Structure formats: C-alpha cells, structure tokens
C-alpha cells in the first residue's frame, strides 16, 4: 500500500566565506599573539563550514556536519563576539541573495539548514517499517523544534525564509505531518478506534488550519502550489479518516444509527479527497517540486482511492445491517457531535537535541581552546559577578552603619560637646564654676547643713515604716472581710435551696 506523501522544506544556498582573515586580525589586535600559531585552527573552521553547507547532501551525515558547525559557531561567538564576516545566503523560496556580517545571521541560516535536512530525512523514511515510522515521527518533531527556536531567538529576519510568518507556517506543516505519523503508529499498534479518531481529529484540525493560513501567501510566489493542493487533499482525507474511525467506535458501542451517519460523512469527504487527487496526479511534475516525493501524485491518488472504496463498502454494509437488524434512527450530519481532539505531539526543543552525548561528541572540542580556554573565560565571568555581588552587599551594609552612627552622635550631642571641649582645651572659655551655682550651694548649706540632711533621711525612714504598718493593717482587714463575705455567700446559697425545697 502506498504511503501518504509528506512535504520537505527546501534548503538555502550559500557562497564561500573567509573566516581566516577576520580571526587572524582579532588574534593579533585583541590577544597580542602571533596569528600564524592558529593557522591550523582557522583552516579547520574553514573546512568545517565547507563540509556543512556545500559538500554534504541531505542525509544523516549532512545533519551531523551541520550540527558540528553550529556547535563550533556557538563556541566561536563566545570567544570572538565582535567578529564581522560577510555571510552570503540565498533565500530558500525566492533565491534572493542576502549578505550580513552578523554571526546571528549565520547561526539562524545553519539552524534553518538543519531543520530542512531533518524534514528531508523524515520524508524519505519508509513508514511501512516500524523503525522508519519512528524516525519520521522524531525528525518531523526536531525540525519543528529547530524552526521554533529561530522564531523565538531571531526577531529581525533579513530574508523571506527566516520571517516569522513563513517559519510559523513551516512549523505548522511539520507538526501536522508529525501528527499524521503518530496516527499511523496508533493504527499499526491497533489502538482503539475511539482514540485513533481523536488523534485523526487533531490532525484534521491542523491541516484545515494550514489550508486557511496558506491563503495569506497567495500571490506572493513563496510556496509551491503543489503544497497547497496536497494540504487540501489531506484536510479532506483526514476528515474522512476521523469520521471513519469514530463510526467504528460507535458501532462497537451499539450506536448503529450514529455510526452509519458518520460513515456516510466519511464517504462524502473521501470522495472529495479522491476528486482533488484525480485532478492533482496527472499534472504533478517532480522536477518542478523537489520538496515532494517523486511518486506524490500517484501515491495520494491510490491512497484516497483505496480509502474511498473502504468507506463505500462499510457504508453499504452498514445500511443493510441497519435496515434488516437494528432499525436505528440515522441522524443528520449537522446534528452529529464533534469528535474530540487529542494533542499528543510536541516539537523537540533544540536543547534536547544538542544535550545528548552523541551530539556533543559530534561537535567536538573548541577549535580555539588554547587561545583562551573557555573554562577560564567562564570562570572569570563567574568570579567578576560574585565579586560584584559581595562589593554591593558590603557597600550597602557600610551605608546603613554610617547612617546609624550619625543618628547616634547627633542624639548624644557629641558634636557640640567636642566643640566646647576644644574651646576649653584652647583656653577660650572660663573653667570656674558659675557664680549662680555657687550661690545656690551656699544657700542650701546655710539653711540645712549636714545635720539637716541626715535628719530628713531619718524622717523619711520613719515615714516608710509607718506606711508599711498601715498597708499591713489594710491587708488584714481586707482578708477578714473576704472571709466574712464568703461565709455569707455560702449561707445565703443554703437558705435559697431550703426555700425552694
């Protein structure tokens, strides 16, 4: 049985780039070393780019070479962030040449190349083989993850193929095709028709959304017209598959009338898909659509033809069974409840791809590790940040402490006292006791004398004893009154109870 054809993303093209000259200039100007000592490293980087963008095809080897070059770009950007090299890239859809000197543009273009390579690998898989189906599912998702990374990190696209709208549309195609392979996996594993119907429902939703989204690009000459037709066929095809699988689930649940109605809808959409395929197949030319398999026209025609025959057979058998056995009411298409969607497919983020030991081994060590080891660069950065944190904390503590000291000194009047002490030390003030204080002292001595003070202290002691005795008497009186009160309360309570009896 023919497998459903899938869309691959076209690749960009580029010209030769000179890394050696700019790197030698930076090594000489910024690091004060002899650039000739790094001739081998410069040649290795030059060869790494050539292998990645010009010498490789579109298989796993090509993906590895692109992955290695992107990893070295990441390391190079950390070391030579100010470097400027002319990077010429031709748009994958318009072939327009764009040249920029930013490493960010080179990185975005390489990630796009990796995504395109992954989409080609996924489309080339034989999905009748479980391993091929698994690889197709994985690479469609990694492609979507790479493209999502471009939209999240490179905001000002200089070319059409890197623009947010185009990249978003490409992500949608990859996710729809990943859902399609997931649907095929569930069918191969003989999952329940109810679950398969939900997966087909989500796939239908994605393809219908792409059919609406692609209208925004009409007249711009960006995408292959065959893409548009294939997306429309798949939207109808998966609508039919969704209703077909839900019909099988309703039959198993004893809902024969609803199952027959859904099978009728499935047959109707299968007819539309087959009609579109019949118009598409004779005019499909592979040489003009290199992003689609060579047998796209015949494959989609055979697929829709076989599915239509199956739906027609099931619908006819269902009508007979319902007329002769079940006599169940067959609802109209408008009254059928929508099929629930299950979204079980997500893009594979780029950090998951690059975080594996296999990919790190592919990237290899930093080519310019002996110039300034990256570990030293990172350690210095961490040290500077930690030092700055400590300095900020200590400065803040010192400012708080200084404010507290100033407040304390002002409250104690130390500043004024020190000024007076300075005046005394310099002989600018009279150190003698003021005459007013001396007159007060003499008056107190004359009126009371030493004996008078002792007499007052004795009188004060007598007063204290008198007060203590009076307080003791009062306490005793209060205790007696408290006992009497308690006795009277008890007596009153007993009298009250006696009167009630």
Coordinates of C-alpha atoms in Angstrom, one line a residue:
X1 CA 0.0 0.0 0.0
X2 CA 1.3 3.5 -0.9
X3 CA 2.3 5.8 2.0
X4 CA 1.0 9.3 2.3
X5 CA 3.5 11.7 0.7
X6 CA 4.9 14.4 3.0
X7 CA 6.4 17.9 2.4
X8 CA 10.1 18.6 2.9
X9 CA 11.5 22.1 3.4
X10 CA 13.7 23.5 0.7
X11 CA 17.3 24.3 1.7
X12 CA 19.1 27.6 1.4
X13 CA 22.3 28.0 -0.6
X14 CA 25.5 30.0 0.1
X15 CA 28.9 31.0 -1.3
X16 CA 32.3 30.7 0.1
X17 CA 33.2 32.6 3.3
X18 CA 36.6 33.7 4.6
X19 CA 36.9 33.0 8.3
X20 CA 40.7 33.1 8.4
X21 CA 41.3 36.8 7.7
X22 CA 39.0 38.3 10.4
X23 CA 40.1 35.7 13.0
X24 CA 43.8 36.4 12.4
X25 CA 43.1 40.2 12.8
X26 CA 41.3 39.7 16.1
X27 CA 44.0 37.4 17.5
X28 CA 46.7 40.0 16.6
X29 CA 44.8 43.0 17.8
X30 CA 42.9 41.8 20.9
X31 CA 45.2 39.0 22.2
X32 CA 48.6 40.1 21.1
X33 CA 49.6 36.7 19.8
X34 CA 51.0 35.6 16.5
X35 CA 48.1 34.6 14.2
X36 CA 50.4 32.1 12.4
X37 CA 50.2 29.9 15.6
X38 CA 46.5 29.3 14.9
X39 CA 46.7 28.6 11.1
X40 CA 45.6 25.0 11.7
X41 CA 42.6 26.0 13.7
X42 CA 41.5 28.6 11.1
X43 CA 41.8 26.0 8.4
X44 CA 39.8 23.5 10.4
X45 CA 37.0 26.1 10.9
X46 CA 37.0 26.9 7.2
X47 CA 36.8 23.3 6.3
X48 CA 34.0 22.7 8.9
X49 CA 31.8 25.3 7.1
X50 CA 32.6 23.9 3.7
X51 CA 31.7 20.4 4.7
X52 CA 28.4 21.6 6.4
X53 CA 27.0 23.8 3.7
X54 CA 28.5 22.8 0.4
X55 CA 29.9 19.3 0.5
X56 CA 27.1 17.4 2.2
X57 CA 23.8 16.1 0.9
X58 CA 20.5 15.7 2.8
X59 CA 21.1 12.6 4.9
X60 CA 22.2 11.8 8.5
X61 CA 25.8 12.6 7.6
X62 CA 24.7 16.1 6.3
X63 CA 22.8 16.7 9.5
X64 CA 25.8 15.7 11.6
X65 CA 28.1 18.1 9.7
X66 CA 25.7 20.9 10.1
X67 CA 25.3 20.1 13.8
X68 CA 29.0 20.2 14.3
X69 CA 29.4 23.5 12.5
X70 CA 26.6 25.1 14.5
X71 CA 28.2 23.9 17.8
X72 CA 31.5 25.5 16.7
X73 CA 29.7 28.7 15.9
X74 CA 28.3 28.8 19.4
X75 CA 31.8 28.5 20.9
X76 CA 33.2 31.0 18.4
X77 CA 30.6 33.6 19.3
X78 CA 31.6 33.3 23.0
X79 CA 35.3 33.9 22.1
X80 CA 35.0 36.4 19.2
X81 CA 31.7 38.1 19.8
X82 CA 32.9 41.3 18.0
X83 CA 34.0 39.5 14.8
X84 CA 32.5 40.6 11.5
X85 CA 32.4 38.2 8.5
X86 CA 30.4 38.6 5.3
X87 CA 27.9 35.7 5.2
X88 CA 26.0 35.4 1.8
X89 CA 22.9 33.2 1.8
X90 CA 20.2 32.8 -0.9
X91 CA 16.6 32.6 0.2
X92 CA 15.2 29.0 0.0
X93 CA 12.0 30.2 -1.6
X94 CA 12.8 33.4 -3.6
X95 CA 16.5 32.7 -4.3
X96 CA 17.3 36.3 -3.3
X97 CA 20.8 36.8 -2.1
X98 CA 21.2 38.4 1.4
X99 CA 24.6 39.2 2.9
X100 CA 25.1 40.2 6.6
X101 CA 28.2 40.3 8.8
X102 CA 26.5 39.1 12.0
X103 CA 27.2 35.6 13.4
X104 CA 23.5 35.6 14.4
X105 CA 22.5 35.5 10.7
X106 CA 24.9 32.7 10.1
X107 CA 23.5 30.7 13.1
X108 CA 19.9 31.3 12.0
X109 CA 20.7 30.1 8.5
X110 CA 22.5 27.0 9.7
X111 CA 19.6 26.1 12.1
X112 CA 17.3 26.5 9.1
X113 CA 19.5 24.2 7.1
X114 CA 19.4 21.6 9.9
X115 CA 15.6 21.8 10.1
X116 CA 15.4 21.4 6.3
X117 CA 17.7 18.4 6.4
X118 CA 15.6 16.8 9.2
X119 CA 12.4 17.3 7.2
X120 CA 14.0 15.7 4.2
X121 CA 15.2 12.7 6.3
X122 CA 11.7 12.3 7.8
X123 CA 10.0 12.5 4.3
X124 CA 12.4 9.9 2.9
X125 CA 11.6 7.2 5.5
X126 CA 9.7 4.0 4.6
X127 CA 6.8 4.3 7.1
X128 CA 5.6 0.8 6.5
X129 CA 8.6 -0.2 8.6
X130 CA 8.1 0.5 12.3
X131 CA 11.6 1.8 12.6
X132 CA 11.2 4.1 9.6
X133 CA 7.9 5.3 11.1
X134 CA 9.6 6.1 14.4
X135 CA 12.4 8.0 12.7
X136 CA 10.0 10.0 10.6
X137 CA 8.0 10.9 13.7
X138 CA 11.2 12.0 15.5
X139 CA 12.7 14.1 12.7
X140 CA 9.4 15.9 11.9
X141 CA 9.4 17.0 15.6
X142 CA 13.0 18.0 15.7
X143 CA 12.5 20.1 12.5
X144 CA 9.6 21.9 14.2
X145 CA 11.7 22.5 17.3
X146 CA 14.6 24.0 15.2
X147 CA 12.2 26.3 13.4
X148 CA 10.5 27.3 16.7
X149 CA 14.0 28.3 18.0
X150 CA 14.5 30.6 15.0
X151 CA 11.2 32.4 15.7
X152 CA 12.0 32.7 19.4
X153 CA 15.6 34.0 19.1
X154 CA 16.0 35.8 15.8
X155 CA 13.5 38.6 15.7
X156 CA 14.5 40.7 12.7
X157 CA 14.6 38.3 9.7
X158 CA 16.5 39.7 6.7
X159 CA 15.1 37.1 4.3
X160 CA 11.7 35.6 3.5
X161 CA 12.6 32.0 4.6
X162 CA 13.5 33.3 8.1
X163 CA 10.5 35.6 8.5
X164 CA 8.2 34.9 11.4
X165 CA 5.1 34.2 9.2
X166 CA 6.9 31.8 6.9
X167 CA 8.7 29.9 9.8
X168 CA 5.4 29.7 11.7
X169 CA 3.7 28.1 8.6
X170 CA 6.6 25.6 8.2
X171 CA 6.3 24.7 11.9
X172 CA 2.6 24.0 11.3
X173 CA 3.3 21.7 8.4
X174 CA 5.9 19.7 10.3
X175 CA 3.6 19.4 13.3
X176 CA 0.7 18.2 11.1
X177 CA 2.9 15.6 9.5
X178 CA 4.2 14.5 12.9
X179 CA 0.6 14.0 14.0
X180 CA 0.0 12.1 10.8
X181 CA 2.9 9.7 11.6
X182 CA 1.6 9.4 15.1
X183 CA -1.8 8.4 13.7
X184 CA -0.2 5.8 11.5
X185 CA 1.7 4.5 14.6
X186 CA -1.6 4.1 16.5
X187 CA -3.2 2.3 13.6
X188 CA -0.2 -0.1 13.3
X189 CA -0.4 -0.8 17.0
X190 CA -4.1 -1.5 16.8
X191 CA -5.2 1.1 19.3
X192 CA -8.9 1.6 20.0
X193 CA -10.9 3.3 17.2
X194 CA -12.1 5.9 19.7
X195 CA -8.5 7.0 20.5
X196 CA -7.5 6.9 16.8
X197 CA -10.5 9.1 15.9
X198 CA -9.4 11.7 18.4
X199 CA -5.9 11.7 17.0
X200 CA -7.2 12.0 13.5
X201 CA -9.5 14.9 14.7
X202 CA -6.5 16.9 15.9
X203 CA -4.6 16.1 12.6
X204 CA -7.6 17.3 10.7
X205 CA -7.7 20.5 12.7
X206 CA -4.0 21.1 11.9
X207 CA -4.4 20.5 8.2
X208 CA -7.6 22.7 8.0
X209 CA -5.7 25.5 9.8
X210 CA -2.8 25.3 7.3
X211 CA -5.3 25.5 4.4
X212 CA -6.6 28.7 5.9
X213 CA -3.2 30.1 6.8
X214 CA -1.7 29.5 3.3
X215 CA -4.3 31.9 1.8
X216 CA -2.2 34.7 3.3
X217 CA 0.6 33.8 0.9
X218 CA -1.4 33.6 -2.3
X219 CA 0.0 35.8 -5.0
X220 CA 3.4 36.2 -3.3
X221 CA 5.1 33.3 -5.1
X222 CA 6.6 31.9 -1.9
X223 CA 5.3 28.3 -1.6
X224 CA 4.9 25.6 -4.2
X225 CA 1.3 25.4 -5.5
X226 CA 1.6 21.6 -5.1
X227 CA 1.9 22.1 -1.4
X228 CA -1.4 23.9 -1.3
X229 CA -3.2 21.2 -3.2
X230 CA -1.6 18.4 -1.1
X231 CA -2.7 20.2 2.1
X232 CA -6.2 20.5 0.9
X233 CA -6.4 16.8 -0.1
X234 CA -5.0 15.8 3.4
X235 CA -7.6 18.0 5.1
X236 CA -10.4 16.1 3.4
X237 CA -8.7 12.8 3.7
X238 CA -8.2 13.1 7.5
X239 CA -11.7 14.4 8.0
X240 CA -12.8 11.2 6.4
X241 CA -10.5 9.1 8.5
X242 CA -11.7 10.8 11.7
X243 CA -15.4 10.0 10.9
X244 CA -14.5 6.5 9.7
X245 CA -12.7 5.7 13.0
X246 CA -15.4 7.3 15.1
X247 CA -18.0 5.2 13.2
X248 CA -16.2 2.1 14.1
X249 CA -16.1 3.2 17.8
X250 CA -19.9 4.0 17.7
X251 CA -20.6 0.6 16.1
X252 CA -18.7 -1.1 18.9
X253 CA -20.7 1.0 21.5
X254 CA -24.0 -0.1 19.9
X255 CA -24.8 3.4 18.4
X256 CA -25.6 2.0 15.0
X257 CA -27.6 4.9 13.7
X258 CA -24.9 7.4 14.6
X259 CA -22.2 5.1 13.2
X260 CA -24.0 4.9 9.9
X261 CA -24.3 8.7 9.7
X262 CA -20.6 9.1 10.4
X263 CA -19.7 6.5 7.8
X264 CA -21.8 8.5 5.3
X265 CA -19.8 11.7 6.2
X266 CA -16.6 9.7 5.9
X267 CA -17.6 8.5 2.4
X268 CA -18.5 12.1 1.4
X269 CA -15.1 13.5 2.4
X270 CA -13.3 10.6 0.9
X271 CA -15.0 11.4 -2.4
X272 CA -13.8 15.0 -2.2
X273 CA -10.3 13.9 -1.4
X274 CA -10.2 11.5 -4.3
X275 CA -11.6 14.1 -6.6
X276 CA -8.9 16.5 -5.7
X277 CA -6.3 13.8 -6.1
X278 CA -7.6 12.8 -9.5
X279 CA -7.1 16.4 -10.7
X280 CA -3.7 16.7 -9.0
X281 CA -2.0 13.5 -10.1
X282 CA -1.8 14.0 -13.9
X283 CA -0.2 17.4 -13.6
X284 CA 2.3 16.7 -10.8
X285 CA 5.9 17.0 -12.1
X286 CA 8.6 16.0 -9.7
X287 CA 11.3 18.1 -11.3
X288 CA 9.3 21.2 -10.5
X289 CA 8.5 20.1 -7.0
X290 CA 11.8 18.8 -5.5
X291 CA 10.4 19.1 -1.9
X292 CA 7.8 16.3 -2.6
X293 CA 8.5 12.6 -3.3
X294 CA 8.6 11.6 -6.9
X295 CA 5.5 9.5 -6.6
X296 CA 3.4 12.1 -4.8
X297 CA 0.7 12.2 -7.4
X298 CA 0.2 8.5 -7.8
X299 CA 0.6 7.8 -4.1
X300 CA -2.0 10.2 -2.9
X301 CA -4.4 9.1 -5.7
X302 CA -4.0 5.4 -4.7
X303 CA -4.4 6.3 -1.0
X304 CA -7.6 8.2 -1.5
X305 CA -9.0 5.7 -4.0
X306 CA -8.5 2.7 -1.6
X307 CA -9.9 4.7 1.3
X308 CA -13.0 5.7 -0.7
X309 CA -13.6 2.1 -1.7
X310 CA -13.3 1.1 2.0
X311 CA -15.8 3.8 3.1
X312 CA -18.2 2.9 0.4
X313 CA -18.1 -0.8 1.3
X314 CA -18.6 -0.1 5.0
X315 CA -21.4 2.4 4.4
X316 CA -23.3 0.0 2.2
X317 CA -22.9 -2.8 4.7
X318 CA -24.0 -0.5 7.5
X319 CA -27.1 0.5 5.6
X320 CA -28.1 -3.2 5.1
X321 CA -27.4 -4.1 8.7
X322 CA -29.5 -1.1 10.0
X323 CA -32.4 -1.8 7.6
X324 CA -32.5 -5.5 8.4
X325 CA -31.4 -5.7 12.0
X326 CA -31.1 -2.5 14.1
X327 CA -33.6 -0.1 12.5
X328 CA -31.8 2.6 14.4
X329 CA -32.5 6.3 13.7
X330 CA -29.8 7.8 11.5
X331 CA -29.2 11.5 12.5
X332 CA -28.2 14.2 10.0
X333 CA -24.6 15.3 9.7
X334 CA -25.4 18.7 11.3
X335 CA -26.6 17.0 14.5
X336 CA -23.5 14.8 14.9
X337 CA -21.4 15.8 17.9
X338 CA -17.8 17.0 17.1
X339 CA -15.1 14.4 17.6
X340 CA -12.8 15.3 20.5
X341 CA -9.2 16.1 19.7
X342 CA -6.1 14.6 21.4
X343 CA -2.9 16.7 21.0
X344 CA -0.1 14.2 22.0
X345 CA 2.7 15.6 19.7
X346 CA 5.1 18.4 20.7
X347 CA 8.2 19.8 19.0
X348 CA 11.6 18.5 20.2
X349 CA 13.4 21.6 21.7
X350 CA 16.8 22.3 20.3
X351 CA 18.5 22.0 23.7
X352 CA 17.3 18.4 23.9
X353 CA 18.9 17.6 20.5
X354 CA 22.2 19.3 21.5
X355 CA 22.2 18.0 25.0
X356 CA 22.7 14.4 24.1
X357 CA 26.3 12.9 24.5
X358 CA 26.2 11.8 20.8
X359 CA 25.8 15.3 19.6
X360 CA 28.4 16.7 21.9
X361 CA 30.8 14.1 20.7
X362 CA 30.0 15.1 17.1
X363 CA 30.6 18.8 17.8
X364 CA 34.0 18.0 19.4
X365 CA 36.3 20.3 21.4
X366 CA 36.6 24.1 20.9
X367 CA 38.9 24.7 18.0
X368 CA 40.5 27.7 19.6
X369 CA 40.7 26.2 23.1
X370 CA 44.4 27.0 23.5
X371 CA 43.9 30.7 22.7
X372 CA 41.8 31.4 25.8
X373 CA 40.4 28.3 27.3
X374 CA 36.6 28.6 27.5
X375 CA 36.7 27.4 31.1
X376 CA 38.9 30.3 32.1
X377 CA 36.6 32.7 30.3
X378 CA 33.6 31.3 32.1
X379 CA 35.3 31.2 35.5
X380 CA 36.5 34.8 35.1
X381 CA 32.9 35.8 34.3
X382 CA 31.6 34.0 37.3
X383 CA 34.3 35.5 39.6
X384 CA 33.6 39.0 38.4
X385 CA 29.9 38.6 39.1
X386 CA 30.4 37.1 42.5
X387 CA 32.9 39.9 43.4
X388 CA 30.4 42.5 42.3
X389 CA 27.7 40.9 44.5
X390 CA 30.0 40.9 47.6
X391 CA 31.1 44.5 47.0
X392 CA 27.4 45.7 46.5
X393 CA 26.4 43.9 49.8
X394 CA 29.3 45.4 51.8
X395 CA 28.7 48.9 50.4
X396 CA 25.1 48.6 51.4
X397 CA 26.0 47.5 55.0
X398 CA 28.5 50.3 55.3
X399 CA 25.9 52.9 54.2
X400 CA 23.4 51.6 56.8
X401 CA 26.0 51.6 59.6
X402 CA 27.2 55.1 58.7
X403 CA 23.6 56.4 59.0
X404 CA 23.1 54.7 62.4
X405 CA 26.4 56.3 63.7
X406 CA 25.4 59.7 62.5
X407 CA 22.0 59.4 64.2
X408 CA 23.6 58.3 67.5
X409 CA 26.2 61.0 67.5
X410 CA 23.5 63.7 66.9
X411 CA 21.2 62.3 69.6
X412 CA 24.1 62.4 72.2
X413 CA 25.2 65.9 71.3
X414 CA 28.7 64.7 70.8
X415 CA 29.5 67.3 68.1
X416 CA 28.5 70.2 70.4
X417 CA 30.4 68.7 73.4
X418 CA 33.5 68.2 71.3
X419 CA 33.3 71.8 70.2
X420 CA 33.1 73.0 73.8
X421 CA 35.9 70.7 74.8
X422 CA 38.1 72.2 72.1
X423 CA 37.3 75.7 73.4
X424 CA 38.2 74.6 76.9
X425 CA 41.5 73.0 75.7
X426 CA 42.4 76.1 73.8
X427 CA 41.6 78.3 76.9
X428 CA 38.9 80.2 75.2
X429 CA 36.3 79.6 78.0
X430 CA 36.3 80.1 81.8
X431 CA 36.7 76.8 83.6
X432 CA 35.5 78.2 87.0
X433 CA 32.0 77.2 88.4
X434 CA 29.4 79.8 87.6
X435 CA 28.6 82.3 90.4
X436 CA 24.9 81.4 90.3
X437 CA 25.7 77.7 91.1
X438 CA 28.0 78.8 93.9
X439 CA 25.2 81.0 95.5
X440 CA 22.7 78.0 95.3
X441 CA 25.3 75.8 97.1
X442 CA 25.9 78.3 99.9
X443 CA 22.1 78.9 100.4
X444 CA 21.5 75.1 100.8
X445 CA 24.3 74.7 103.3
X446 CA 23.1 77.7 105.3
X447 CA 19.5 76.5 105.6
X448 CA 20.1 72.8 106.2
X449 CA 23.7 72.0 106.7
X450 CA 24.9 68.4 107.1
X451 CA 22.7 67.7 110.2
X452 CA 19.6 68.8 108.4
X453 CA 20.2 66.3 105.6
X454 CA 20.6 63.4 108.0
X455 CA 17.5 64.4 109.9
X456 CA 15.5 64.4 106.7
X457 CA 16.8 60.9 105.8
X458 CA 15.7 59.6 109.3
X459 CA 12.3 61.2 108.9
X460 CA 11.9 59.5 105.5
X461 CA 12.8 56.1 107.1
X462 CA 10.1 56.6 109.8
X463 CA 7.6 57.5 107.1
X464 CA 8.4 54.3 105.3
X465 CA 7.8 52.2 108.4
X466 CA 4.5 54.0 109.1
X467 CA 3.3 53.4 105.6
X468 CA 4.3 49.7 105.8
X469 CA 2.3 49.2 109.0
X470 CA -0.7 50.9 107.6
X471 CA -0.5 48.7 104.5
X472 CA -0.3 45.5 106.6
X473 CA -3.4 46.6 108.6
X474 CA -5.3 47.3 105.4
X475 CA -4.3 43.9 104.0
X476 CA -5.5 42.1 107.2
X477 CA -8.8 44.0 107.1
X478 CA -9.4 43.0 103.5
X479 CA -8.7 39.3 104.3
X480 CA -11.2 39.4 107.2
X481 CA -13.9 41.0 105.0
X482 CA -13.2 38.4 102.3
X483 CA -13.7 35.5 104.7
X484 CA -16.9 37.0 106.0
X485 CA -18.2 37.6 102.5
X486 CA -17.6 34.0 101.6
X487 CA -19.3 32.7 104.7
X488 CA -22.4 34.9 104.0
X489 CA -22.5 33.8 100.3
X490 CA -22.5 30.1 101.4
X491 CA -25.1 30.7 104.0
X492 CA -27.3 32.6 101.5
X493 CA -27.0 29.8 99.0
X494 CA -28.1 27.2 101.5
X495 CA -31.1 29.3 102.6
X496 CA -32.1 29.7 99.0
X497 CA -32.0 26.0 98.3
X498 CA -34.0 25.3 101.5
X499 CA -36.7 27.8 100.4
X500 CA -37.0 26.1 97.0
X501 CA -37.5 22.7 98.6

